[in-house]
Coordinates of N, CA, C and O in Angstrom, one line a residue:
M3 N 0.9 -1.2 0.0 CA 0.0 0.0 0.0 C 0.9 1.2 0.0 O 1.6 1.5 0.9
D4 N 0.8 2.0 -1.0 CA 1.6 3.2 -1.2 C 0.9 4.4 -0.5 O -0.3 4.5 -0.5
A5 N 1.7 5.3 0.0 CA 1.1 6.6 0.5 C 0.5 7.4 -0.6 O 1.0 7.4 -1.7
N6 N -0.5 8.1 -0.3 CA -1.2 9.0 -1.3 C -0.7 10.5 -1.2 O -1.0 11.3 -2.1
S7 N 0.0 10.8 -0.1 CA 0.5 12.2 0.1 C 1.7 12.1 1.0 O 2.0 11.1 1.7
K8 N 2.4 13.2 1.0 CA 3.6 13.4 1.9 C 3.2 13.3 3.3 O 3.8 12.8 4.2
A9 N 2.0 14.0 3.6 CA 1.5 14.0 5.0 C 1.2 12.5 5.5 O 1.5 12.2 6.6
Q10 N 0.6 11.7 4.6 CA 0.3 10.4 4.9 C 1.6 9.6 5.1 O 1.6 8.7 6.1
Q11 N 2.6 9.8 4.3 CA 3.8 9.1 4.5 C 4.5 9.5 5.8 O 5.0 8.6 6.5
R12 N 4.5 10.7 6.2 CA 5.0 11.1 7.5 C 4.3 10.5 8.7 O 4.9 10.1 9.6
A13 N 3.0 10.5 8.6 CA 2.2 9.8 9.6 C 2.5 8.4 9.7 O 2.6 7.8 10.9
A14 N 2.7 7.7 8.6 CA 3.1 6.3 8.6 C 4.4 6.1 9.3 O 4.7 5.2 10.0
G15 N 5.3 7.0 9.0 CA 6.7 6.9 9.6 C 6.6 7.1 11.1 O 7.3 6.4 11.8
A16 N 5.8 8.0 11.6 CA 5.7 8.2 13.0 C 5.1 7.0 13.7 O 5.5 6.6 14.7
A17 N 4.0 6.4 13.0 CA 3.4 5.2 13.6 C 4.4 4.1 13.6 O 4.4 3.3 14.6
L18 N 5.2 3.9 12.6 CA 6.2 2.9 12.5 C 7.2 3.0 13.6 O 7.6 2.0 14.2
S19 N 7.6 4.2 13.8 CA 8.6 4.5 14.9 C 8.1 4.0 16.2 O 8.8 3.4 17.0
A20 N 6.8 4.3 16.5 CA 6.2 3.9 17.7 C 6.0 2.4 17.8 O 6.2 1.7 18.8
K21 N 5.7 1.7 16.7 CA 5.6 0.3 16.6 C 6.9 -0.4 17.0 O 6.9 -1.4 17.6
R22 N 8.0 0.2 16.6 CA 9.3 -0.3 16.8 C 9.8 0.0 18.2 O 10.9 -0.4 18.6
G23 N 9.1 0.8 18.9 CA 9.5 1.2 20.3 C 10.5 2.4 20.3 O 11.1 2.6 21.3
E24 N 10.7 3.0 19.2 CA 11.7 4.1 19.1 C 11.1 5.4 19.6 O 11.9 6.3 20.0
T25 N 9.8 5.6 19.6 CA 9.1 6.8 20.1 C 8.0 6.3 21.0 O 7.5 5.1 20.9
K26 N 7.4 7.2 21.8 CA 6.3 6.8 22.7 C 5.0 6.8 21.9 O 4.7 7.7 21.1
V27 N 4.2 5.8 22.2 CA 2.8 5.8 21.5 C 2.0 7.0 22.0 O 1.3 7.5 21.2
G28 N 2.2 7.4 23.2 CA 1.4 8.6 23.7 C 1.7 9.9 22.9 O 1.0 10.8 23.0
D29 N 2.8 9.9 22.2 CA 3.2 11.1 21.4 C 2.5 11.2 20.1 O 2.5 12.2 19.4
L30 N 1.8 10.1 19.7 CA 1.1 10.0 18.4 C -0.2 10.7 18.5 O -0.9 10.7 19.5
Q31 N -0.6 11.4 17.4 CA -1.9 12.1 17.3 C -2.5 11.9 16.0 O -1.8 11.6 15.0
G32 N -3.8 12.0 15.9 CA -4.5 11.9 14.7 C -4.3 10.7 13.8 O -4.4 9.6 14.3
A33 N -3.9 10.9 12.6 CA -3.8 9.8 11.6 C -2.7 8.9 12.0 O -2.9 7.6 11.8
S34 N -1.6 9.4 12.6 CA -0.5 8.4 13.0 C -1.0 7.5 14.1 O -0.6 6.3 14.1
R35 N -1.8 8.0 15.0 CA -2.3 7.1 16.1 C -3.3 6.1 15.5 O -3.3 4.9 15.9
D36 N -4.1 6.5 14.6 CA -5.0 5.6 13.9 C -4.3 4.5 13.1 O -4.6 3.3 13.2
M37 N -3.2 4.9 12.4 CA -2.4 3.9 11.7 C -1.7 3.0 12.6 O -1.6 1.8 12.4
Y38 N -1.2 3.5 13.8 CA -0.6 2.6 14.8 C -1.5 1.5 15.2 O -1.1 0.4 15.4
D39 N -2.8 1.9 15.5 CA -3.8 1.0 16.0 C -4.3 0.0 15.0 O -4.6 -1.1 15.3
S40 N -4.3 0.4 13.7 CA -5.0 -0.5 12.7 C -4.0 -1.2 11.7 O -4.5 -2.0 10.9
M41 N -2.7 -0.8 11.7 CA -1.9 -1.4 10.6 C -0.7 -2.2 11.3 O -0.3 -1.9 12.4
T42 N -0.2 -3.1 10.5 CA 0.9 -3.9 11.0 C 2.2 -3.2 10.7 O 2.2 -2.2 9.9
E43 N 3.3 -3.6 11.3 CA 4.6 -3.0 11.1 C 5.0 -3.1 9.6 O 5.5 -2.1 9.1
A44 N 4.7 -4.2 9.0 CA 5.0 -4.4 7.6 C 4.3 -3.4 6.7 O 4.8 -2.8 5.8
E45 N 3.0 -3.2 7.0 CA 2.2 -2.3 6.2 C 2.7 -0.8 6.4 O 2.7 -0.1 5.4
L46 N 3.0 -0.5 7.6 CA 3.5 0.9 7.9 C 4.8 1.1 7.2 O 5.1 2.2 6.6
E47 N 5.7 0.1 7.2 CA 7.0 0.2 6.6 C 6.8 0.4 5.1 O 7.5 1.2 4.5
E48 N 5.9 -0.3 4.5 CA 5.7 -0.2 3.0 C 5.2 1.2 2.7 O 5.6 1.9 1.8
M49 N 4.2 1.7 3.5 CA 3.7 3.1 3.3 C 4.7 4.2 3.5 O 4.8 5.1 2.8
A50 N 5.5 4.0 4.6 CA 6.5 5.0 4.9 C 7.6 5.1 3.9 O 8.3 6.1 3.7
S51 N 7.9 4.0 3.2 CA 9.0 3.9 2.3 C 8.6 4.3 0.8 O 9.4 4.3 -0.1
T52 N 7.4 4.8 0.6 CA 6.9 5.2 -0.7 C 7.8 6.4 -1.1 O 8.1 7.3 -0.3
G53 N 8.2 6.4 -2.4 CA 8.9 7.5 -2.9 C 8.1 8.8 -2.8 O 6.9 8.7 -3.1
H54 N 8.6 9.9 -2.4 CA 7.8 11.1 -2.2 C 8.0 12.2 -3.2 O 7.3 13.2 -3.1
D55 N 8.8 12.0 -4.2 CA 9.1 13.1 -5.1 C 7.8 13.5 -5.9 O 7.6 14.7 -6.2
D56 N 7.0 12.6 -6.2 CA 5.8 12.9 -7.0 C 4.5 13.0 -6.2 O 3.4 13.1 -6.8
L57 N 4.6 13.0 -4.9 CA 3.4 13.0 -4.1 C 3.0 14.4 -3.7 O 3.9 15.3 -3.5
P58 N 1.7 14.7 -3.7 CA 1.3 16.0 -3.2 C 1.5 16.2 -1.7 O 1.6 15.1 -1.0
E59 N 1.5 17.4 -1.2 CA 1.7 17.6 0.2 C 0.5 16.9 1.0 O 0.7 16.2 2.0
H60 N -0.7 17.2 0.5 CA -1.9 16.6 1.1 C -2.8 16.1 -0.1 O -2.8 16.6 -1.2
K61 N -3.5 15.0 0.2 CA -4.4 14.4 -0.8 C -5.6 15.3 -1.0 O -6.2 15.8 0.0
K62 N -6.0 15.6 -2.2 CA -7.2 16.4 -2.5 C -8.4 15.6 -2.2 O -8.5 14.4 -2.5
D63 N -9.4 16.3 -1.6 CA -10.7 15.6 -1.4 C -11.4 15.5 -2.7 O -11.4 16.4 -3.5
D64 N -12.0 14.3 -2.9 CA -12.8 14.1 -4.2 C -14.2 14.5 -4.0 O -14.8 14.5 -3.1

């Protein structure tokens, strides 16, 4: 699962860091907290590693 925006990629990176015990879960907010609760470490790693050169800062609402 690739990230749809740079913001989503950063949120996945923050959640991944908490999953690995590198940061505190209590420091997570919003989307990163939701991702931490609902995604596996492998899913987060895949999303966080998405190339970001062609991603928009935020996903546009459809």
